[in-house]
CSV table of C-alpha atoms in Angstrom, one decimal:
chain,number,residue,atom,x,y,z
T,1,MET,CA,55.7,45.7,-0.1
T,2,ALA,CA,58.3,43.1,0.3
T,3,ALA,CA,60.1,41.9,-2.9
T,4,VAL,CA,63.0,39.9,-4.0
T,5,ALA,CA,65.2,41.0,-7.0
T,6,VAL,CA,67.3,38.3,-8.6
T,7,ALA,CA,70.1,39.3,-11.0
T,8,ALA,CA,73.2,37.9,-12.5
T,9,ALA,CA,76.3,39.4,-14.1
T,10,MET,CA,75.4,39.7,-17.7
T,11,GLY,CA,78.9,39.2,-19.0
T,12,MET,CA,79.2,35.7,-17.3
T,13,THR,CA,75.9,34.2,-18.6
T,14,PRO,CA,74.1,33.8,-21.9
T,15,SER,CA,71.7,36.7,-22.4
T,16,ALA,CA,68.0,36.5,-21.6
T,17,PHE,CA,67.5,37.8,-25.1
T,18,ALA,CA,69.3,34.9,-26.7
T,19,GLN,CA,67.2,32.5,-24.6
T,20,GLY,CA,64.0,34.3,-25.6
T,21,LEU,CA,63.2,35.4,-22.1
T,22,PRO,CA,62.5,39.0,-21.2
T,23,ASP,CA,65.5,40.8,-19.7
T,24,SER,CA,63.3,41.5,-16.6
T,25,MET,CA,60.2,39.9,-15.2
T,26,THR,CA,57.8,40.2,-12.3
T,27,TRP,CA,56.3,37.1,-10.7
T,28,SER,CA,53.6,37.0,-8.0
T,29,ALA,CA,53.6,34.4,-5.3
T,30,TYR,CA,52.3,33.6,-1.8
T,31,ASP,CA,53.7,35.3,1.3
T,32,VAL,CA,57.3,35.3,2.3
T,33,GLY,CA,57.9,32.1,4.2
T,34,SER,CA,55.5,30.1,2.0
T,35,ALA,CA,56.5,27.1,-0.1
T,36,GLY,CA,55.4,29.0,-3.2
T,37,TYR,CA,57.6,32.0,-2.4
T,38,ALA,CA,60.6,29.8,-1.6
T,39,GLU,CA,60.2,27.9,-4.9
T,40,ALA,CA,59.6,30.9,-7.0
T,41,SER,CA,62.7,32.5,-5.5
T,42,ALA,CA,64.9,29.4,-6.2
T,43,ILE,CA,63.8,29.2,-9.8
T,44,ALA,CA,64.2,33.0,-10.3
T,45,ASP,CA,67.7,32.8,-8.9
T,46,ALA,CA,68.5,30.0,-11.4
T,47,PHE,CA,67.1,32.1,-14.3
T,48,GLY,CA,69.2,35.0,-13.1
T,49,LYS,CA,72.4,33.1,-12.8
T,50,LYS,CA,72.1,31.2,-16.1
T,51,TYR,CA,70.5,33.9,-18.3
T,52,GLY,CA,70.9,37.2,-16.5
T,53,THR,CA,67.1,37.7,-16.3
T,54,ARG,CA,66.2,40.1,-13.5
T,55,ILE,CA,63.1,38.8,-11.6
T,56,ARG,CA,61.2,40.6,-8.9
T,57,ILE,CA,58.9,38.4,-6.7
T,58,GLN,CA,55.8,40.2,-5.5
T,59,PRO,CA,54.3,38.3,-2.5
T,60,SER,CA,50.6,38.5,-1.5
T,61,GLY,CA,48.6,36.7,1.1
T,62,SER,CA,45.3,36.8,-0.9
T,63,SER,CA,44.2,35.0,-4.1
T,64,ILE,CA,43.2,38.2,-5.8
T,65,GLY,CA,46.4,39.9,-4.7
T,66,ARG,CA,48.4,37.2,-6.5
T,67,LEU,CA,46.2,37.0,-9.6
T,68,GLN,CA,45.5,40.7,-10.2
T,69,PRO,CA,49.1,41.6,-11.2
T,70,VAL,CA,49.0,38.8,-13.8
T,71,LEU,CA,45.7,39.9,-15.3
T,72,THR,CA,46.7,43.6,-15.4
T,73,LYS,CA,50.1,42.8,-17.0
T,74,ARG,CA,52.0,44.0,-14.0
T,75,ALA,CA,53.4,40.5,-13.6
T,76,GLU,CA,54.2,38.0,-16.3
T,77,ILE,CA,53.8,34.8,-14.2
T,78,GLY,CA,51.9,33.9,-11.0
T,79,PHE,CA,53.1,31.1,-8.8
T,80,LEU,CA,49.5,30.3,-7.9
T,81,ALA,CA,47.5,27.6,-6.1
T,82,THR,CA,43.9,26.6,-6.5
T,83,GLU,CA,42.8,30.2,-7.2
T,84,THR,CA,43.8,29.2,-10.7
T,85,PHE,CA,40.9,26.7,-10.8
T,86,PHE,CA,38.5,29.0,-9.2
T,87,ALA,CA,39.4,31.9,-11.6
T,88,THR,CA,39.0,29.8,-14.7
T,89,GLU,CA,35.7,28.4,-13.4
T,90,GLY,CA,34.2,31.8,-12.2
T,91,VAL,CA,33.5,30.5,-8.7
T,92,HIS,CA,33.9,31.7,-5.1
T,93,ASP,CA,35.5,35.2,-5.2
T,94,PHE,CA,35.6,35.1,-9.0
T,95,SER,CA,31.9,34.7,-9.4
T,96,GLU,CA,31.5,38.5,-8.7
T,97,ARG,CA,30.4,40.7,-11.6
T,98,ARG,CA,33.9,42.2,-12.0
T,99,TRP,CA,35.5,38.8,-12.5
T,100,GLY,CA,34.0,35.8,-14.1
T,101,PRO,CA,36.0,33.0,-15.8
T,102,GLN,CA,39.5,34.2,-16.5
T,103,ASP,CA,41.4,33.2,-19.6
T,104,LEU,CA,44.5,31.7,-18.0
T,105,ARG,CA,47.1,29.1,-19.0
T,106,ALA,CA,49.5,26.9,-17.2
T,107,ILE,CA,53.2,26.6,-18.0
T,108,ALA,CA,53.9,23.9,-15.4
T,109,GLY,CA,53.0,23.0,-11.8
T,110,ARG,CA,54.4,20.5,-9.4
T,111,PRO,CA,52.3,18.0,-7.5
T,112,GLY,CA,51.8,19.3,-4.0
T,113,ALA,CA,50.4,18.2,-0.7
T,114,PHE,CA,47.9,19.9,1.6
T,115,GLY,CA,46.8,19.0,5.1
T,116,VAL,CA,45.5,20.1,8.4
T,117,PHE,CA,48.1,20.4,11.1
T,118,THR,CA,47.9,21.0,14.8
T,119,ALA,CA,50.4,21.2,17.7
T,120,GLY,CA,51.5,17.7,18.8
T,121,ASP,CA,50.6,18.4,22.4
T,122,ASN,CA,47.0,19.7,22.1
T,123,GLY,CA,45.1,16.4,22.1
T,124,ILE,CA,43.6,16.9,18.6
T,125,LYS,CA,44.3,13.6,16.8
T,126,GLN,CA,41.5,13.3,14.2
T,127,LEU,CA,39.6,15.6,11.9
T,128,LYS,CA,36.4,15.1,13.9
T,129,ASP,CA,38.3,16.4,17.0
T,130,LEU,CA,38.2,19.9,15.4
T,131,LYS,CA,34.6,20.3,16.5
T,132,GLY,CA,34.4,23.3,18.7
T,133,LYS,CA,38.1,24.1,18.2
T,134,ARG,CA,39.7,27.3,16.7
T,135,VAL,CA,40.5,26.7,13.0
T,136,ALA,CA,42.5,29.3,11.0
T,137,PHE,CA,41.1,30.8,7.8
T,138,VAL,CA,42.6,33.5,5.6
T,139,ALA,CA,40.8,36.7,4.6
T,140,GLY,CA,40.3,37.0,0.8
T,141,ASN,CA,41.8,33.6,0.1
T,142,PRO,CA,39.3,31.0,-1.2
T,143,SER,CA,42.2,28.8,-2.3
T,144,VAL,CA,43.0,28.1,1.3
T,145,ASN,CA,39.6,28.4,2.8
T,146,VAL,CA,37.8,26.0,0.5
T,147,LYS,CA,40.4,23.4,1.2
T,148,CYS,CA,40.0,23.9,5.0
T,149,GLU,CA,36.2,23.5,4.5
T,150,ALA,CA,36.8,20.3,2.5
T,151,PHE,CA,38.7,18.8,5.4
T,152,LEU,CA,35.9,19.6,7.7
T,153,SER,CA,33.4,18.1,5.3
T,154,PHE,CA,35.4,14.9,5.3
T,155,ALA,CA,34.7,14.6,9.0
T,156,GLY,CA,31.0,15.6,8.6
T,157,LEU,CA,31.7,19.1,10.0
T,158,SER,CA,31.3,22.6,8.6
T,159,ARG,CA,32.5,26.1,9.6
T,160,SER,CA,29.6,26.4,12.0
T,161,ASP,CA,30.9,23.4,13.9
T,162,VAL,CA,34.3,25.1,14.6
T,163,GLU,CA,35.4,28.5,15.9
T,164,ALA,CA,36.6,29.9,12.5
T,165,VAL,CA,39.4,32.5,13.2
T,166,THR,CA,40.2,34.7,10.2
T,167,PHE,CA,43.7,36.0,9.8
T,168,PRO,CA,44.7,38.8,7.4
T,169,THR,CA,47.4,36.8,5.6
T,170,TYR,CA,48.3,33.2,4.7
T,171,GLY,CA,51.6,33.6,6.7
T,172,ALA,CA,49.7,34.7,9.8
T,173,ALA,CA,47.3,31.8,9.5
T,174,MET,CA,50.2,29.3,9.2
T,175,SER,CA,52.0,30.8,12.2
T,176,SER,CA,48.8,30.9,14.4
T,177,VAL,CA,49.1,27.4,15.8
T,178,ALA,CA,52.6,28.0,17.1
T,179,GLN,CA,51.5,31.3,18.6
T,180,GLY,CA,48.6,29.8,20.3
T,181,LEU,CA,46.1,31.9,18.3
T,182,SER,CA,44.4,28.8,16.7
T,183,ASP,CA,44.2,25.1,17.3
T,184,ALA,CA,44.6,24.0,13.7
T,185,SER,CA,45.5,25.4,10.3
T,186,CYS,CA,45.6,24.2,6.7
T,187,THR,CA,48.6,24.4,4.5
T,188,THR,CA,51.3,22.5,2.5
T,189,THR,CA,53.8,20.4,4.3
T,190,THR,CA,57.0,22.4,3.7
T,191,PRO,CA,56.6,26.1,4.6
T,192,SER,CA,59.0,27.5,7.2
T,193,GLN,CA,56.2,28.0,9.7
T,194,VAL,CA,55.4,24.3,9.9
T,195,TYR,CA,59.1,23.4,10.4
T,196,GLU,CA,59.3,26.0,13.2
T,197,LEU,CA,56.3,24.3,14.9
T,198,GLU,CA,57.9,20.9,14.4
T,199,GLN,CA,61.1,22.1,16.1
T,200,SER,CA,59.3,23.8,18.9
T,201,PRO,CA,58.4,22.1,22.3
T,202,LYS,CA,54.8,21.7,21.0
T,203,GLY,CA,55.8,19.5,18.0
T,204,ILE,CA,53.5,19.0,15.0
T,205,ARG,CA,50.7,16.6,14.0
T,206,TRP,CA,49.1,16.2,10.6
T,207,LEU,CA,45.5,15.0,10.8
T,208,ASP,CA,44.9,11.8,8.9
T,209,VAL,CA,42.6,11.6,5.8
T,210,PRO,CA,42.1,7.9,5.2
T,211,PRO,CA,42.1,7.1,1.5
T,212,ASP,CA,39.6,4.2,2.0
T,213,ASP,CA,36.9,6.3,3.7
T,214,LYS,CA,34.6,6.5,0.7
T,215,GLU,CA,31.8,8.5,2.4
T,216,GLY,CA,34.4,11.0,3.8
T,217,TRP,CA,35.9,11.4,0.3
T,218,ALA,CA,32.5,11.9,-1.3
T,219,ARG,CA,31.8,14.7,1.1
T,220,LEU,CA,35.2,16.2,0.6
T,221,LYS,CA,35.0,16.1,-3.3
T,222,ALA,CA,31.6,17.8,-3.2
T,223,VAL,CA,33.5,20.8,-1.8
T,224,ALA,CA,36.9,20.4,-3.6
T,225,PRO,CA,36.8,18.1,-6.6
T,226,PHE,CA,40.4,18.8,-7.5
T,227,PHE,CA,41.8,16.8,-4.6
T,228,GLN,CA,43.2,13.3,-4.7
T,229,PRO,CA,44.5,11.0,-1.8
T,230,LEU,CA,48.2,11.3,-1.1
T,231,ARG,CA,50.6,9.4,1.1
T,232,GLU,CA,53.1,12.2,1.7
T,233,THR,CA,56.7,11.5,2.8
T,234,VAL,CA,58.2,15.0,2.6
T,235,GLY,CA,57.5,17.8,5.1
T,236,ALA,CA,57.6,18.9,8.7
T,237,GLY,CA,57.1,15.9,10.9
T,238,ILE,CA,56.8,13.7,7.9
T,239,SER,CA,59.2,11.1,6.4
T,240,GLU,CA,59.4,7.8,4.7
T,241,ALA,CA,59.2,6.2,8.1
T,242,LYS,CA,56.4,8.5,9.2
T,243,PRO,CA,54.2,9.3,6.2
T,244,ALA,CA,50.9,11.3,6.3
T,245,ASN,CA,47.7,10.5,4.6
T,246,ILE,CA,46.6,13.9,3.3
T,247,LEU,CA,45.6,15.5,0.0
T,248,ALA,CA,47.3,16.0,-3.4
T,249,TYR,CA,46.8,18.9,-5.8
T,250,ARG,CA,49.0,21.2,-7.9
T,251,TYR,CA,51.0,23.9,-6.1
T,252,PRO,CA,52.6,26.1,-7.1
T,253,ILE,CA,51.5,26.4,-10.7
T,254,MET,CA,53.2,28.8,-13.0
T,255,VAL,CA,50.2,30.6,-14.5
T,256,VAL,CA,50.2,33.2,-17.3
T,257,ARG,CA,47.6,35.0,-19.4
T,258,ALA,CA,46.3,33.2,-22.5
T,259,ASP,CA,47.7,36.0,-24.6
T,260,MET,CA,51.3,35.5,-23.6
T,261,ASP,CA,53.4,35.1,-26.8
T,262,ASP,CA,53.9,31.5,-27.7
T,263,ASN,CA,57.7,32.0,-28.0
T,264,THR,CA,57.9,33.6,-24.5
T,265,ALA,CA,55.9,30.7,-22.9
T,266,TYR,CA,58.2,28.3,-24.8
T,267,ALA,CA,61.3,30.1,-23.5
T,268,VAL,CA,60.0,30.1,-19.9
T,269,ILE,CA,59.4,26.3,-19.8
T,270,LYS,CA,62.6,25.6,-21.6
T,271,ALA,CA,64.5,27.7,-19.0
T,272,LEU,CA,62.6,25.9,-16.2
T,273,ASP,CA,63.9,22.6,-17.7
T,274,GLU,CA,67.5,23.7,-18.4
T,275,THR,CA,68.0,25.2,-15.0
T,276,TYR,CA,66.5,22.3,-13.1
T,277,GLY,CA,69.9,21.1,-11.8
T,278,MET,CA,70.5,24.6,-10.3
T,279,TYR,CA,67.3,24.7,-8.2
T,280,LYS,CA,66.4,21.0,-7.6
T,281,ASP,CA,68.0,20.9,-4.1
T,282,ALA,CA,66.6,24.2,-2.9
T,283,THR,CA,63.8,22.4,-0.9
T,284,LYS,CA,62.9,18.8,-0.4
T,285,VAL,CA,60.0,19.0,-2.9
T,286,MET,CA,61.9,20.8,-5.8
T,287,PRO,CA,62.6,17.5,-7.6
T,288,ARG,CA,58.8,17.4,-8.4
T,289,TRP,CA,59.5,20.3,-10.8
T,290,LYS,CA,60.9,17.8,-13.4
T,291,LEU,CA,58.9,18.3,-16.5
T,292,ASP,CA,57.8,14.7,-16.8
T,293,VAL,CA,55.9,15.4,-13.6
T,294,ALA,CA,55.2,19.1,-13.5
T,295,GLY,CA,54.5,19.4,-17.2
T,296,THR,CA,51.7,16.9,-17.5
T,297,PRO,CA,47.9,17.0,-16.7
T,298,SER,CA,45.8,17.2,-14.8
T,299,ILE,CA,46.2,20.8,-13.6
T,300,ASP,CA,44.0,23.8,-12.8
T,301,ALA,CA,44.0,25.5,-16.2
T,302,PRO,CA,44.8,24.4,-19.8
T,303,PHE,CA,48.5,24.3,-20.8
T,304,HIS,CA,49.8,27.2,-22.9
T,305,PRO,CA,50.5,26.2,-26.5
T,306,GLY,CA,54.1,27.5,-26.2
T,307,ALA,CA,54.6,25.2,-23.2
T,308,ILE,CA,53.0,22.3,-25.1
T,309,ARG,CA,55.4,22.8,-28.0
T,310,TYR,CA,58.4,22.4,-25.8
T,311,LEU,CA,56.9,19.4,-24.0
T,312,LYS,CA,56.3,17.7,-27.3
T,313,GLU,CA,59.9,18.3,-28.3
T,314,LYS,CA,61.0,16.6,-25.1
T,315,GLY,CA,58.8,13.6,-25.8
T,316,ILE,CA,56.8,14.3,-22.6
T,317,TRP,CA,53.4,15.4,-24.1
T,318,THR,CA,51.2,12.5,-25.2
T,319,ALA,CA,48.0,12.1,-27.2
T,320,GLU,CA,46.2,11.5,-23.8
T,321,HIS,CA,47.6,14.8,-22.5
T,322,GLN,CA,46.4,16.6,-25.6
T,323,GLN,CA,42.9,15.2,-25.2
T,324,TRP,CA,42.8,16.4,-21.6
T,325,ASN,CA,43.9,19.8,-22.7
T,326,ASP,CA,41.3,20.0,-25.5
T,327,ASP,CA,38.6,19.0,-23.0
T,328,ARG,CA,39.8,21.6,-20.5
T,329,MET,CA,39.8,24.3,-23.2
T,330,ALA,CA,36.3,23.3,-24.3
T,331,ARG,CA,35.1,23.7,-20.6
T,332,LEU,CA,36.8,27.1,-20.2
T,333,THR,CA,35.4,28.3,-23.6
T,334,ALA,CA,31.9,27.2,-22.6
T,335,LEU,CA,32.1,29.0,-19.2
T,336,ARG,CA,33.4,32.2,-20.8
T,337,GLY,CA,30.5,32.1,-23.3
T,338,ALA,CA,28.1,31.6,-20.4
T,339,TRP,CA,29.6,34.5,-18.6
T,340,ALA,CA,29.1,36.8,-21.6
T,341,LYS,CA,25.4,35.8,-21.6
T,342,THR,CA,25.2,36.5,-17.9
T,343,LEU,CA,26.6,40.0,-18.3
T,344,VAL,CA,23.9,40.8,-20.8
T,345,GLU,CA,21.1,39.2,-18.9
T,346,GLY,CA,22.3,40.5,-15.5
T,347,LYS,CA,22.8,44.1,-16.6
T,348,GLY,CA,21.0,46.4,-14.1
T,349,LYS,CA,20.2,43.6,-11.8
T,350,SER,CA,21.2,43.3,-8.2
T,351,ASP,CA,24.3,41.4,-7.2
T,352,GLU,CA,22.1,38.7,-5.7
T,353,GLU,CA,20.0,38.4,-8.9
T,354,PHE,CA,23.2,38.4,-11.0
T,355,GLY,CA,24.6,35.6,-9.0
T,356,LYS,CA,21.5,33.5,-9.6
T,357,ILE,CA,21.7,34.1,-13.3
T,358,TRP,CA,25.3,33.1,-13.4
T,359,ASP,CA,24.6,29.9,-11.4
T,360,ALA,CA,22.0,29.0,-14.0
T,361,GLN,CA,24.0,29.8,-17.0
T,362,ARG,CA,27.1,28.1,-15.6
T,363,ALA,CA,25.1,24.9,-14.9
T,364,MET,CA,23.6,24.9,-18.4
T,365,ALA,CA,27.0,25.4,-20.0
T,366,LEU,CA,28.6,22.5,-18.1
T,367,LYS,CA,25.6,20.2,-18.7
T,368,ALA,CA,26.0,20.8,-22.5
T,369,LEU,CA,29.6,19.6,-22.6
């Protein structure tokens, strides 16, 4: 398995122990070549140079592959995407009996962009033009796949209206357009694969998601309620002069278990803040890791108390932010309580029956909030 190890000469930097960081850590992230992997690597490199912390990045192309190491304590932090929301909600892959709502917390997460891209020379100019075309999906990755389905819903389409091509990894799906294996794929605007397509003879085109199309947005939010309209100016084939109307969400999010020690969470977000000047130029979107942006709601999981303590000290955390966090915690607590009831009621039942029980318990829990 590919990995990156980041280290610094201990004699030239303050010790990780003095900072409150572990001497060594493992982080999980998306595939090599993804925006999440590049950003995790840049931040890890800064931690290593300033504090001597040795960080190993463990990449995975699937949501479960990124989250499992965090849950099993083989990784301290996951640089995750929307699987964070799915895991805390107990939906999609995480509605299975072995999962359910997971007790996760966020340290910080920058605003990100997500869109559908095609080759500039293939004649696909609008989302509705995807009907009958090959659209890339990723095996075992609801974080990507649900977003792709949301785009189709915006145009009044579904998977059955396109030729859904499933690739084994996120990286393979992102590369598929350039390789002629698909006609369109869904991703963020800054991975290496989209820049490679932009610089190829094919060129790149991002399909427009008009913010004023109320009916389209209603269909989209029925599939993916965490999205917001975004006029993006950073990315492959995108600039201030050539912006793209696509979608905003949080990615990557630094996600930890709820039982991470408060002082460790505090040390991580403090290090993220204090090393900002060292990693802010690593990619065009790294300035979005400033804590007044990345350390505020809304985000896919409640913020960790240790992170909140530091954000309060910096004057970033407000009463409105705390209310959001309290409400998000209440939702997560209610869902975890509903899951406990489902496990009792569903014992010995088939997977199909178990799923119906969970759907009912989940709906009741949310209605009671």
